[in-house]
Amino acid sequence: MRFIVHDDPVGRSASNHIARVDLAGFGLDGQVEQLWLHAVADGTYEVACIPFLTYGLALGDTVLLTDDDYVGELVERSGHRALPMMFVPDVPADDLKRAADRIRAEIRRAGLLSEWNGDRFVAVDVPPDTEPAGLFTAMESSVDAGEAFWEWAGAAPFTTRT
């Protein structure tokens, strides 16, 4: 089993809970993403990180867990959107650094939250009513150059493990 982890979740606090999402339902057999959550008083949990590979979930969404600590159900959407981007493995180091620096600069300029998994994978939180045109342009530039792929995490609905 390969675990996708969040080393520096944007919503880290002293009382986080970690749950898993089996990524087989998204075509990623043998992979699990660990999501950071905040407990809500009614027994639900709020997503406290920006999902990298889990479709249909975003920062602030409310979820229910199964008895074995998997995310079992999306209860309520927060209105946030997750925008993951992955740089392809064969991008030369200098080109990768230049492209990643451009993406980081646009994330900062737009005042958005992001999480990186290594130096090739970033997930950006896009709050409601936010359209960061400069970030989209920078991402499209990397896609057009054959350096990266990106897709809205909401492109497919959340599904539970099979």
PDB file of C-alpha atoms in Angstrom:
ATOM      1  CA  MET A   1       0.000   0.000   0.000  1.00  0.00           C
ATOM      2  CA  ARG A   2       1.345   3.449  -0.910  1.00  0.00           C
ATOM      3  CA  PHE A   3       0.356   6.317   1.379  1.00  0.00           C
ATOM      4  CA  ILE A   4       0.003   9.879   0.106  1.00  0.00           C
ATOM      5  CA  VAL A   5       0.638  12.106   3.130  1.00  0.00           C
ATOM      6  CA  HIS A   6       0.360  15.791   3.981  1.00  0.00           C
ATOM      7  CA  ASP A   7       3.596  16.875   5.671  1.00  0.00           C
ATOM      8  CA  ASP A   8       2.434  20.431   6.296  1.00  0.00           C
ATOM      9  CA  PRO A   9      -1.384  20.631   6.185  1.00  0.00           C
ATOM     10  CA  VAL A  10      -2.777  24.155   6.018  1.00  0.00           C
ATOM     11  CA  GLY A  11      -5.211  23.454   8.876  1.00  0.00           C
ATOM     12  CA  ARG A  12      -2.787  21.782  11.288  1.00  0.00           C
ATOM     13  CA  SER A  13      -3.720  22.258  14.931  1.00  0.00           C
ATOM     14  CA  ALA A  14      -3.103  20.614  18.275  1.00  0.00           C
ATOM     15  CA  SER A  15      -6.204  18.442  17.986  1.00  0.00           C
ATOM     16  CA  ASN A  16      -6.237  17.096  14.436  1.00  0.00           C
ATOM     17  CA  HIS A  17      -7.513  13.671  13.485  1.00  0.00           C
ATOM     18  CA  ILE A  18      -6.072  11.697  10.566  1.00  0.00           C
ATOM     19  CA  ALA A  19      -8.311   9.507   8.407  1.00  0.00           C
ATOM     20  CA  ARG A  20      -7.737   7.686   5.141  1.00  0.00           C
ATOM     21  CA  VAL A  21      -9.281   7.671   1.696  1.00  0.00           C
ATOM     22  CA  ASP A  22      -8.813   4.532  -0.399  1.00  0.00           C
ATOM     23  CA  LEU A  23      -7.908   5.884  -3.840  1.00  0.00           C
ATOM     24  CA  ALA A  24      -8.966   2.709  -5.686  1.00  0.00           C
ATOM     25  CA  GLY A  25     -12.310   4.358  -6.438  1.00  0.00           C
ATOM     26  CA  PHE A  26     -10.383   6.996  -8.387  1.00  0.00           C
ATOM     27  CA  GLY A  27      -8.358   4.472 -10.415  1.00  0.00           C
ATOM     28  CA  LEU A  28      -5.353   4.459  -8.068  1.00  0.00           C
ATOM     29  CA  ASP A  29      -5.371   0.887  -6.757  1.00  0.00           C
ATOM     30  CA  GLY A  30      -3.040   0.240  -3.829  1.00  0.00           C
ATOM     31  CA  GLN A  31      -2.872   3.916  -2.819  1.00  0.00           C
ATOM     32  CA  VAL A  32      -4.357   5.654   0.204  1.00  0.00           C
ATOM     33  CA  GLU A  33      -4.406   9.373   0.980  1.00  0.00           C
ATOM     34  CA  GLN A  34      -4.196  10.407   4.620  1.00  0.00           C
ATOM     35  CA  LEU A  35      -6.361  13.466   5.266  1.00  0.00           C
ATOM     36  CA  TRP A  36      -6.072  15.780   8.267  1.00  0.00           C
ATOM     37  CA  LEU A  37      -9.400  16.594   9.900  1.00  0.00           C
ATOM     38  CA  HIS A  38     -10.879  18.706  12.707  1.00  0.00           C
ATOM     39  CA  ALA A  39     -13.540  17.049  14.858  1.00  0.00           C
ATOM     40  CA  VAL A  40     -16.885  18.843  14.915  1.00  0.00           C
ATOM     41  CA  ALA A  41     -19.113  18.508  17.996  1.00  0.00           C
ATOM     42  CA  ASP A  42     -21.814  16.514  16.165  1.00  0.00           C
ATOM     43  CA  GLY A  43     -19.495  13.602  15.292  1.00  0.00           C
ATOM     44  CA  THR A  44     -18.582  14.879  11.857  1.00  0.00           C
ATOM     45  CA  TYR A  45     -15.152  16.067  10.749  1.00  0.00           C
ATOM     46  CA  GLU A  46     -13.990  19.041   8.713  1.00  0.00           C
ATOM     47  CA  VAL A  47     -11.210  18.543   6.147  1.00  0.00           C
ATOM     48  CA  ALA A  48      -8.128  20.471   7.380  1.00  0.00           C
ATOM     49  CA  CYS A  49      -5.820  19.895   4.415  1.00  0.00           C
ATOM     50  CA  ILE A  50      -5.976  20.317   0.648  1.00  0.00           C
ATOM     51  CA  PRO A  51      -6.493  16.877  -0.909  1.00  0.00           C
ATOM     52  CA  PHE A  52      -3.844  15.854  -3.438  1.00  0.00           C
ATOM     53  CA  LEU A  53      -5.518  12.874  -5.109  1.00  0.00           C
ATOM     54  CA  THR A  54      -8.976  12.542  -3.571  1.00  0.00           C
ATOM     55  CA  TYR A  55     -11.642  13.664  -5.989  1.00  0.00           C
ATOM     56  CA  GLY A  56     -14.732  15.466  -4.730  1.00  0.00           C
ATOM     57  CA  LEU A  57     -13.312  16.797  -1.428  1.00  0.00           C
ATOM     58  CA  ALA A  58     -11.822  20.179  -0.547  1.00  0.00           C
ATOM     59  CA  LEU A  59     -10.601  22.168   2.435  1.00  0.00           C
ATOM     60  CA  GLY A  60     -13.402  22.759   4.939  1.00  0.00           C
ATOM     61  CA  ASP A  61     -15.763  20.079   3.616  1.00  0.00           C
ATOM     62  CA  THR A  62     -17.622  18.135   6.323  1.00  0.00           C
ATOM     63  CA  VAL A  63     -17.325  14.337   6.288  1.00  0.00           C
ATOM     64  CA  LEU A  64     -18.298  11.253   8.271  1.00  0.00           C
ATOM     65  CA  LEU A  65     -15.835   8.478   9.051  1.00  0.00           C
ATOM     66  CA  THR A  66     -16.263   4.729   9.025  1.00  0.00           C
ATOM     67  CA  ASP A  67     -15.446   2.631  12.093  1.00  0.00           C
ATOM     68  CA  ASP A  68     -11.986   1.912  10.654  1.00  0.00           C
ATOM     69  CA  ASP A  69     -11.125   5.615  10.122  1.00  0.00           C
ATOM     70  CA  TYR A  70     -11.788   5.913   6.409  1.00  0.00           C
ATOM     71  CA  VAL A  71     -13.715   8.873   5.051  1.00  0.00           C
ATOM     72  CA  GLY A  72     -17.075   7.277   4.365  1.00  0.00           C
ATOM     73  CA  GLU A  73     -19.346  10.118   3.338  1.00  0.00           C
ATOM     74  CA  LEU A  74     -19.307  13.742   2.250  1.00  0.00           C
ATOM     75  CA  VAL A  75     -21.902  15.508   4.431  1.00  0.00           C
ATOM     76  CA  GLU A  76     -21.553  19.137   3.356  1.00  0.00           C
ATOM     77  CA  ARG A  77     -19.405  21.055   0.897  1.00  0.00           C
ATOM     78  CA  SER A  78     -17.556  24.140   2.088  1.00  0.00           C
ATOM     79  CA  GLY A  79     -17.598  25.853  -1.294  1.00  0.00           C
ATOM     80  CA  HIS A  80     -13.811  25.616  -1.555  1.00  0.00           C
ATOM     81  CA  ARG A  81     -12.229  23.871  -4.539  1.00  0.00           C
ATOM     82  CA  ALA A  82      -9.007  21.862  -4.640  1.00  0.00           C
ATOM     83  CA  LEU A  83      -6.757  22.440  -7.636  1.00  0.00           C
ATOM     84  CA  PRO A  84      -3.982  19.813  -7.788  1.00  0.00           C
ATOM     85  CA  MET A  85      -1.101  20.014 -10.269  1.00  0.00           C
ATOM     86  CA  MET A  86       1.647  17.495 -10.954  1.00  0.00           C
ATOM     87  CA  PHE A  87       4.887  18.131 -12.806  1.00  0.00           C
ATOM     88  CA  VAL A  88       5.881  15.223 -15.050  1.00  0.00           C
ATOM     89  CA  PRO A  89       8.905  13.155 -13.942  1.00  0.00           C
ATOM     90  CA  ASP A  90      11.130  13.896 -16.939  1.00  0.00           C
ATOM     91  CA  VAL A  91      11.135  17.698 -16.614  1.00  0.00           C
ATOM     92  CA  PRO A  92      14.790  18.786 -16.287  1.00  0.00           C
ATOM     93  CA  ALA A  93      15.683  20.108 -12.817  1.00  0.00           C
ATOM     94  CA  ASP A  94      16.274  23.706 -13.977  1.00  0.00           C
ATOM     95  CA  ASP A  95      12.971  23.811 -15.874  1.00  0.00           C
ATOM     96  CA  LEU A  96      11.147  22.268 -12.904  1.00  0.00           C
ATOM     97  CA  LYS A  97      12.578  24.855 -10.513  1.00  0.00           C
ATOM     98  CA  ARG A  98      11.633  27.722 -12.837  1.00  0.00           C
ATOM     99  CA  ALA A  99       8.086  26.437 -13.355  1.00  0.00           C
ATOM    100  CA  ALA A 100       7.531  25.609  -9.659  1.00  0.00           C
ATOM    101  CA  ASP A 101       8.851  29.034  -8.621  1.00  0.00           C
ATOM    102  CA  ARG A 102       6.415  30.664 -11.077  1.00  0.00           C
ATOM    103  CA  ILE A 103       3.508  28.647  -9.595  1.00  0.00           C
ATOM    104  CA  ARG A 104       4.573  29.508  -6.017  1.00  0.00           C
ATOM    105  CA  ALA A 105       4.772  33.206  -6.909  1.00  0.00           C
ATOM    106  CA  GLU A 106       1.261  33.187  -8.403  1.00  0.00           C
ATOM    107  CA  ILE A 107      -0.127  31.338  -5.363  1.00  0.00           C
ATOM    108  CA  ARG A 108       1.392  34.015  -3.090  1.00  0.00           C
ATOM    109  CA  ARG A 109       0.215  36.852  -5.358  1.00  0.00           C
ATOM    110  CA  ALA A 110      -3.343  35.491  -5.238  1.00  0.00           C
ATOM    111  CA  GLY A 111      -3.190  35.019  -1.449  1.00  0.00           C
ATOM    112  CA  LEU A 112      -4.115  31.344  -1.707  1.00  0.00           C
ATOM    113  CA  LEU A 113      -3.241  28.399   0.522  1.00  0.00           C
ATOM    114  CA  SER A 114      -1.294  25.479  -0.933  1.00  0.00           C
ATOM    115  CA  GLU A 115       0.408  22.258   0.054  1.00  0.00           C
ATOM    116  CA  TRP A 116       3.336  20.614  -1.703  1.00  0.00           C
ATOM    117  CA  ASN A 117       4.105  16.902  -1.781  1.00  0.00           C
ATOM    118  CA  GLY A 118       7.765  16.807  -2.772  1.00  0.00           C
ATOM    119  CA  ASP A 119       8.844  19.213  -5.482  1.00  0.00           C
ATOM    120  CA  ARG A 120       6.537  17.926  -8.234  1.00  0.00           C
ATOM    121  CA  PHE A 121       3.038  17.961  -6.754  1.00  0.00           C
ATOM    122  CA  VAL A 122       1.026  20.889  -5.412  1.00  0.00           C
ATOM    123  CA  ALA A 123      -2.591  21.235  -4.308  1.00  0.00           C
ATOM    124  CA  VAL A 124      -4.056  24.746  -4.153  1.00  0.00           C
ATOM    125  CA  ASP A 125      -7.141  25.791  -2.176  1.00  0.00           C
ATOM    126  CA  VAL A 126      -9.452  28.044  -4.181  1.00  0.00           C
ATOM    127  CA  PRO A 127     -12.051  29.632  -1.857  1.00  0.00           C
ATOM    128  CA  PRO A 128     -15.582  30.452  -3.017  1.00  0.00           C
ATOM    129  CA  ASP A 129     -15.887  33.376  -5.445  1.00  0.00           C
ATOM    130  CA  THR A 130     -12.147  33.304  -6.198  1.00  0.00           C
ATOM    131  CA  GLU A 131     -10.812  33.084  -9.748  1.00  0.00           C
ATOM    132  CA  PRO A 132      -6.994  33.414  -9.661  1.00  0.00           C
ATOM    133  CA  ALA A 133      -6.404  34.224 -13.325  1.00  0.00           C
ATOM    134  CA  GLY A 134      -2.627  34.620 -12.920  1.00  0.00           C
ATOM    135  CA  LEU A 135      -2.319  31.162 -11.350  1.00  0.00           C
ATOM    136  CA  PHE A 136      -4.415  29.617 -14.132  1.00  0.00           C
ATOM    137  CA  THR A 137      -2.180  31.291 -16.728  1.00  0.00           C
ATOM    138  CA  ALA A 138       0.996  30.013 -15.037  1.00  0.00           C
ATOM    139  CA  MET A 139      -0.408  26.491 -14.744  1.00  0.00           C
ATOM    140  CA  GLU A 140      -1.558  26.485 -18.375  1.00  0.00           C
ATOM    141  CA  SER A 141       1.903  27.640 -19.432  1.00  0.00           C
ATOM    142  CA  SER A 142       3.441  24.578 -17.724  1.00  0.00           C
ATOM    143  CA  VAL A 143       0.798  22.278 -19.239  1.00  0.00           C
ATOM    144  CA  ASP A 144       1.326  23.740 -22.723  1.00  0.00           C
ATOM    145  CA  ALA A 145       5.106  23.241 -22.323  1.00  0.00           C
ATOM    146  CA  GLY A 146       4.505  19.559 -21.530  1.00  0.00           C
ATOM    147  CA  GLU A 147       5.819  20.022 -17.980  1.00  0.00           C
ATOM    148  CA  ALA A 148       2.670  19.353 -15.950  1.00  0.00           C
ATOM    149  CA  PHE A 149      -0.934  18.222 -15.676  1.00  0.00           C
ATOM    150  CA  TRP A 150      -3.695  19.777 -13.587  1.00  0.00           C
ATOM    151  CA  GLU A 151      -7.348  19.109 -12.989  1.00  0.00           C
ATOM    152  CA  TRP A 152     -10.007  20.352 -10.584  1.00  0.00           C
ATOM    153  CA  ALA A 153     -10.472  17.785  -7.794  1.00  0.00           C
ATOM    154  CA  GLY A 154     -14.204  18.349  -8.231  1.00  0.00           C
ATOM    155  CA  ALA A 155     -14.011  16.908 -11.771  1.00  0.00           C
ATOM    156  CA  ALA A 156     -15.321  13.647 -10.273  1.00  0.00           C
ATOM    157  CA  PRO A 157     -17.531  13.076  -7.218  1.00  0.00           C
ATOM    158  CA  PHE A 158     -16.221  11.739  -3.940  1.00  0.00           C
ATOM    159  CA  THR A 159     -16.583   7.982  -3.704  1.00  0.00           C
ATOM    160  CA  THR A 160     -15.916   5.589  -0.855  1.00  0.00           C
ATOM    161  CA  ARG A 161     -13.450   2.746  -0.988  1.00  0.00           C
ATOM    162  CA  THR A 162     -14.515  -0.396  -2.754  1.00  0.00           C
TER     163      THR A 162
END
